[in-house]
Tab-separated table of C-alpha atoms in Angstrom:
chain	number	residue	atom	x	y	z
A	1013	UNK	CA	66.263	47.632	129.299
A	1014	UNK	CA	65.683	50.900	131.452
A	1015	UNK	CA	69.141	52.021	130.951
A	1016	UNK	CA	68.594	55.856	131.536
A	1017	UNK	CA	72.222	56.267	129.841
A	1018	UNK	CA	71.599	54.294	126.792
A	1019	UNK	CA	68.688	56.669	126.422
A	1020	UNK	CA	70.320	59.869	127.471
A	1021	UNK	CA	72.644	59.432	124.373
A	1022	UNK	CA	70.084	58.739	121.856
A	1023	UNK	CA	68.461	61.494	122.814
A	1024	UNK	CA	71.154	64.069	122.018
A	1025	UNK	CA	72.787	62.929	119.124
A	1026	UNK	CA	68.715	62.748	118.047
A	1027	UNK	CA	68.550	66.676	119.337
A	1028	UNK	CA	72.446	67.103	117.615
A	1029	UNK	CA	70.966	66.221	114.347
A	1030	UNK	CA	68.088	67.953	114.671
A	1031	UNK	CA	70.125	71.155	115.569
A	1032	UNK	CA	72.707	70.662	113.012
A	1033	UNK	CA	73.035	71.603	108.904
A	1034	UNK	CA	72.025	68.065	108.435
A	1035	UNK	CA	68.798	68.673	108.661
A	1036	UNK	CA	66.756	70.921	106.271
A	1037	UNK	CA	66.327	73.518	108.786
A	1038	UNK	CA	63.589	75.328	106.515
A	1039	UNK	CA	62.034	72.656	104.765
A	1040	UNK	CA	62.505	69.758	106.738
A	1041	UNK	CA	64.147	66.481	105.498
A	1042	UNK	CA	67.902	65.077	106.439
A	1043	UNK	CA	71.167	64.976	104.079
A	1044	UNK	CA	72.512	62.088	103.706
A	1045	UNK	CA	75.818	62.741	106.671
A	1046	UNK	CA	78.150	65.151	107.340
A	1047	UNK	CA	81.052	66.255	106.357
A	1048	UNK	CA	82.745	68.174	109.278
A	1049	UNK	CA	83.128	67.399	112.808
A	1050	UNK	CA	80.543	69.712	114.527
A	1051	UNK	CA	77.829	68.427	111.736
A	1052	UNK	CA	77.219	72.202	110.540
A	1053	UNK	CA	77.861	70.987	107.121
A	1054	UNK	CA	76.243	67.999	104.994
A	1055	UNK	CA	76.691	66.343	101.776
A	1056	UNK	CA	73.607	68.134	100.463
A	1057	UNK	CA	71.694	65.027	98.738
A	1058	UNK	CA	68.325	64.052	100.453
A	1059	UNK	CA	67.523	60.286	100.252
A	1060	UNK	CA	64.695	58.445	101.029
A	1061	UNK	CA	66.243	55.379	103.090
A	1062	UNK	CA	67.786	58.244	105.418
A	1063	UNK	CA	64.321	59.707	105.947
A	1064	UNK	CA	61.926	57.212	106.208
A	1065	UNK	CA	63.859	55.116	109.010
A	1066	UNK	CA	64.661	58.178	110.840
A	1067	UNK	CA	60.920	59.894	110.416
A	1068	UNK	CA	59.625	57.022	112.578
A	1069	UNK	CA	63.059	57.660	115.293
A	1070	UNK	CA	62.233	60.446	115.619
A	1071	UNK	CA	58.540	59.737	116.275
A	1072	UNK	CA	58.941	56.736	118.826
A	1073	UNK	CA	61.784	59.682	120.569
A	1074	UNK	CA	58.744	61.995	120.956
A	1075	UNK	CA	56.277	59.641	122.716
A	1076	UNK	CA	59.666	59.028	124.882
A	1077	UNK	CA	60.696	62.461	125.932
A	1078	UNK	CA	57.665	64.908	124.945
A	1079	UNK	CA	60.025	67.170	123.107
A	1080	UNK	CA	58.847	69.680	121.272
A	1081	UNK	CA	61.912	69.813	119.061
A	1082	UNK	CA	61.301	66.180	117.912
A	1083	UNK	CA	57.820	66.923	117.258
A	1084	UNK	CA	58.911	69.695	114.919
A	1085	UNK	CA	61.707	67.201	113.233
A	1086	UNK	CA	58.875	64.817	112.451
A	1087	UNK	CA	56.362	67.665	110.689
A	1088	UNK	CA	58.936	69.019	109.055
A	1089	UNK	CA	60.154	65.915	107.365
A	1090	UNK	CA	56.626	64.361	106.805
A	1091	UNK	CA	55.756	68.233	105.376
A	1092	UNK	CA	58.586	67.575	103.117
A	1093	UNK	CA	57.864	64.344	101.882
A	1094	UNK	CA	54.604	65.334	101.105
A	1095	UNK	CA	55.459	68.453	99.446
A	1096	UNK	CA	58.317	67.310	97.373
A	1097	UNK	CA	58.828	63.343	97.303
A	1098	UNK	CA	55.179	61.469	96.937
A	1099	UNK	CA	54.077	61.309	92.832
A	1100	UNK	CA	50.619	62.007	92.297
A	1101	UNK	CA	50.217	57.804	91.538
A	1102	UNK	CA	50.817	57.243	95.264
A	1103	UNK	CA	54.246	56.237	95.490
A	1104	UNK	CA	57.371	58.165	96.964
A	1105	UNK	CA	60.224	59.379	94.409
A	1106	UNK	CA	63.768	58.369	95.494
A	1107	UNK	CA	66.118	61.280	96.072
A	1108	UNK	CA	67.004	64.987	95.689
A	1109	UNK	CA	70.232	65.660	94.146
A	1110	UNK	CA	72.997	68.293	95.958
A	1111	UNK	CA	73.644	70.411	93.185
A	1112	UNK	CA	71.620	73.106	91.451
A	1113	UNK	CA	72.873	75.417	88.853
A	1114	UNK	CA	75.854	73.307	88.856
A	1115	UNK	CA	76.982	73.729	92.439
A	1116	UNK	CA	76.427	71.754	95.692
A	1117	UNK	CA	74.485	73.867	98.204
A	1118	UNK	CA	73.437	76.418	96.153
A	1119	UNK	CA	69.950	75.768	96.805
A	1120	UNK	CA	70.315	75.866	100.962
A	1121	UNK	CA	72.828	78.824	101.525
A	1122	UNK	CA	72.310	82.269	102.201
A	1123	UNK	CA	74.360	85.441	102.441
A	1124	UNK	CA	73.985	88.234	104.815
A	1125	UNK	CA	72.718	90.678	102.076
A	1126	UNK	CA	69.799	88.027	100.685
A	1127	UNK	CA	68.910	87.499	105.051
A	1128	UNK	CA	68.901	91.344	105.748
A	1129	UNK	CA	66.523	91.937	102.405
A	1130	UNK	CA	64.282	89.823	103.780
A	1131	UNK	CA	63.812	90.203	107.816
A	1132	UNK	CA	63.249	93.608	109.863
A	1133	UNK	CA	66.306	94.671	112.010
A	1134	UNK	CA	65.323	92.938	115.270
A	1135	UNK	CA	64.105	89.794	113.830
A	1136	UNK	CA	67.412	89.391	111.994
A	1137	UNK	CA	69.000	89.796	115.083
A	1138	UNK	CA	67.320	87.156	116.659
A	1139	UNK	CA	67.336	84.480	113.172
A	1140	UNK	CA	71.340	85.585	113.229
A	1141	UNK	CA	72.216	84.416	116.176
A	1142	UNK	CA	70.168	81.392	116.047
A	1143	UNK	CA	71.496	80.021	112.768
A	1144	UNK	CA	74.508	81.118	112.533
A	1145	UNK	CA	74.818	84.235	110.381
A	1146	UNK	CA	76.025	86.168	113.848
A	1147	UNK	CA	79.379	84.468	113.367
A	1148	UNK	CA	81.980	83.501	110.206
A	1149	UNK	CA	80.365	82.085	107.043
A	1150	UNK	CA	80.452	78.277	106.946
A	1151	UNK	CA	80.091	77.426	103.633
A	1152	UNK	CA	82.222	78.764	100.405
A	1153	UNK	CA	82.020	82.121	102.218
A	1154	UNK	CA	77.994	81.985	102.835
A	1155	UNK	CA	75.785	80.934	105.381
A	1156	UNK	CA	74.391	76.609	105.596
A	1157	UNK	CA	71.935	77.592	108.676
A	1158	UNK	CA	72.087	75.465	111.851
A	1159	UNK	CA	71.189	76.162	115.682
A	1160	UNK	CA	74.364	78.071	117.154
A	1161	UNK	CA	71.994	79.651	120.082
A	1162	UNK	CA	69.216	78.477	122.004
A	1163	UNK	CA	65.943	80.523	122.967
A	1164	UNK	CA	66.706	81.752	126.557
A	1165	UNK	CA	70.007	83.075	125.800
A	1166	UNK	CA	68.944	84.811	122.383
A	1167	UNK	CA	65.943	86.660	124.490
A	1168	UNK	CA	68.811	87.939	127.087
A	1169	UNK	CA	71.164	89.058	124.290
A	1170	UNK	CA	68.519	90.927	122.428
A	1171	UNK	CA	65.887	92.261	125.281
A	1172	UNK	CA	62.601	90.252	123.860
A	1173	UNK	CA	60.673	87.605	125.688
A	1174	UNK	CA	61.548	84.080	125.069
A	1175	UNK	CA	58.128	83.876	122.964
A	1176	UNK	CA	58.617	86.869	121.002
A	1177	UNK	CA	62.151	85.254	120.015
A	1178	UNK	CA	60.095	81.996	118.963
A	1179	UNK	CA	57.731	83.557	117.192
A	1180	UNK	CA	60.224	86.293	115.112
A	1181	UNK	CA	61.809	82.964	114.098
A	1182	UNK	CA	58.874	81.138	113.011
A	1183	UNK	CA	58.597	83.948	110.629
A	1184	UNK	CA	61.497	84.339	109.544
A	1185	UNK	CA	61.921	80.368	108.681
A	1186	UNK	CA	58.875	80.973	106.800
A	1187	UNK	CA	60.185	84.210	104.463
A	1188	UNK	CA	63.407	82.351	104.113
A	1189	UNK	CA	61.750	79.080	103.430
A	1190	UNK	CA	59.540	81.293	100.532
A	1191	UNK	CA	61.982	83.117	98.986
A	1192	UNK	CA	64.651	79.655	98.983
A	1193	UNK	CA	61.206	78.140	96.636
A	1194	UNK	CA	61.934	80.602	94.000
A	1195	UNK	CA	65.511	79.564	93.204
A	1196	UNK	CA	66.400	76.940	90.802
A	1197	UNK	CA	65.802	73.295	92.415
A	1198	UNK	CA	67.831	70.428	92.755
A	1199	UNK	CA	67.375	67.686	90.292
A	1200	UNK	CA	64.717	64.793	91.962
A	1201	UNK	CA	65.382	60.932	91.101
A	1202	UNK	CA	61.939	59.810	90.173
A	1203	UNK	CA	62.655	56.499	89.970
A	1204	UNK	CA	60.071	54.285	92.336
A	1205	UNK	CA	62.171	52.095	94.573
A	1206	UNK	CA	60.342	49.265	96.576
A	1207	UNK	CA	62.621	48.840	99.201
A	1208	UNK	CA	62.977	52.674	99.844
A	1209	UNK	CA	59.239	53.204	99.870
A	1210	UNK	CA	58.883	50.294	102.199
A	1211	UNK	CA	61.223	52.436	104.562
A	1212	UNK	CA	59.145	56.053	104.143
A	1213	UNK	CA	55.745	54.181	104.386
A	1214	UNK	CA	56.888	52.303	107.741
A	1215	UNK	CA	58.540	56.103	108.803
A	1216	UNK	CA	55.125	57.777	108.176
A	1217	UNK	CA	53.070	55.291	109.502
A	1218	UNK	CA	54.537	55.093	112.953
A	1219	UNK	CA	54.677	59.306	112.952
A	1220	UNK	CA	51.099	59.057	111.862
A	1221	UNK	CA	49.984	57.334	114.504
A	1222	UNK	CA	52.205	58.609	117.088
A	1223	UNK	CA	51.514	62.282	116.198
A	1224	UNK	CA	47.986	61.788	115.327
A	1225	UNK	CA	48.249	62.737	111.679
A	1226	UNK	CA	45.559	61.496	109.836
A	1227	UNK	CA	47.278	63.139	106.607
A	1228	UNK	CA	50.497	61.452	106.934
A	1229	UNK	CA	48.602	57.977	107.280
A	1230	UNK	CA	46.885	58.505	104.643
A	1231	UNK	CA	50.004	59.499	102.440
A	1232	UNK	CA	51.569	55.778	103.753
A	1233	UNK	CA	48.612	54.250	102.847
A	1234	UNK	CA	48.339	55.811	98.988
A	1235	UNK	CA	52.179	54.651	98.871
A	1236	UNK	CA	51.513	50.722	100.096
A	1237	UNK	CA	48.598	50.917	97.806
A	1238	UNK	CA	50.855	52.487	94.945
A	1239	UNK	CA	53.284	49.181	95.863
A	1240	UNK	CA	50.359	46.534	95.736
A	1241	UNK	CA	48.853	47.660	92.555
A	1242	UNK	CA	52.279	48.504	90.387
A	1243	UNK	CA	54.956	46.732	91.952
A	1244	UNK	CA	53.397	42.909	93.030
A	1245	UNK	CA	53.207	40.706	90.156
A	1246	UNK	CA	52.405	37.240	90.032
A	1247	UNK	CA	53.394	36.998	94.177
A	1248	UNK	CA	56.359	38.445	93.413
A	1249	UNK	CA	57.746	41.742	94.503
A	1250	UNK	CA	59.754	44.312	91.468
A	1251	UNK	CA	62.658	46.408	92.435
A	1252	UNK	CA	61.332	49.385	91.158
């Protein structure tokens, strides 16, 4: 309709959720909601109805606005969905659980002692005050990261450029996002849905194409074929 409001708002609670602890802020991938008011805190299970629809949101928001933080939220999501949720047959799995080891979270939160192992003094500085681990702990008396600080005033506070702040983080993400692989997983739901992978193929289609991804249309296309040739019998459609 043109309405510059209507957009305005998508547009932040889009960047909101993107900044938040709903999303998977090293590995990409949304909870299912929140569970406090400032959405620092999610319920910690990863579906694939959430994703898929909001894969391709956040995709058609990109071609909108150009921003690079929705860019991001689409290749981390589509990185996780490759990584973690597409069998080797072609179609997507249905969930990731919240618990591990017997406790929701485990798998996501940090304390200051595993953070400080793993960064140099200034880059800590910098991931601290980004995500959160600059203030008090958020989560059972540990750390669920989310954005608390944006670029410019993090370069200010600690005396780096604006790029070398980026580009500490990107690190940092990374060394977090390898050690976090070696802990005990959450349990996956491997059951085959055909409604759910109808949502994730249409998701990673539109990203595909709107980010230029040849991998991620290929991964849509593997899943439709996955649907055809297990799921279509006698013109009918199964569940799963």
């Amino acid at each position: 309709t043109g309405d510059e409001g209507v957009l305005a708002m998508a547009v932040e609670t889009l960047a909101a959720m993107a900044r938040g602890g709903i999303f998977d802020q090293l590995g990409g991938g949304f909870a299912r909601y929140s569970v406090d008011d400032e959405w620092g805190i999610p319920h910690f299970e990863k579906m694939l109805y959430d994703n898929g629809p909001l894969l391709g949101l956040y995709a058609d928001a990109w071609q909108i606005t150009g921003s690079p933080l929705f860019a991001r939220v689409c290749e981390a999501t589509a990185g996780w969905v490759l990584r973690e949720m597409q069998a080797p047959e072609g179609g997507y799995y249905s969930s990731l659980d919240a618990d591990s080891e017997g406790d929701e979270g485990r798998f996501y939160v940090w304390s200051r002692e595993e953070v400080t192992a793993l960064l140099d003094e200034p880059t800590y500085r910098a991931f601290a005050q980004r995500y959160g681990l600059a203030g008090p702990a958020n989560f059972e008396g540990r750390w669920h990261l989310h954005v608390r600080a944006d670029i410019a005033t993090i370069a200010a506070d600690t005396g780096m450029d604006p790029a070398e702040v980026d580009a500490r983080l990107a690190v940092a993400r990374e060394i977090l996002f390898e050690a976090r692989a070696r802990r005990v997983r959450p349990g996956r739901d491997d059951k085959i849905l055909t409604s759910w992978n109808a949502l994730l193929i249409e998701g990673m289609a539109r990203a595909g194409l709107a980010l230029g991804r040849a991998d991620w249309l290929e991964s849509a296309e593997r899943a439709l074929d996955f649907v055809r040739r297990e799921l279509w019998h006698d013109g009918r459609l199964l569940a799963s």
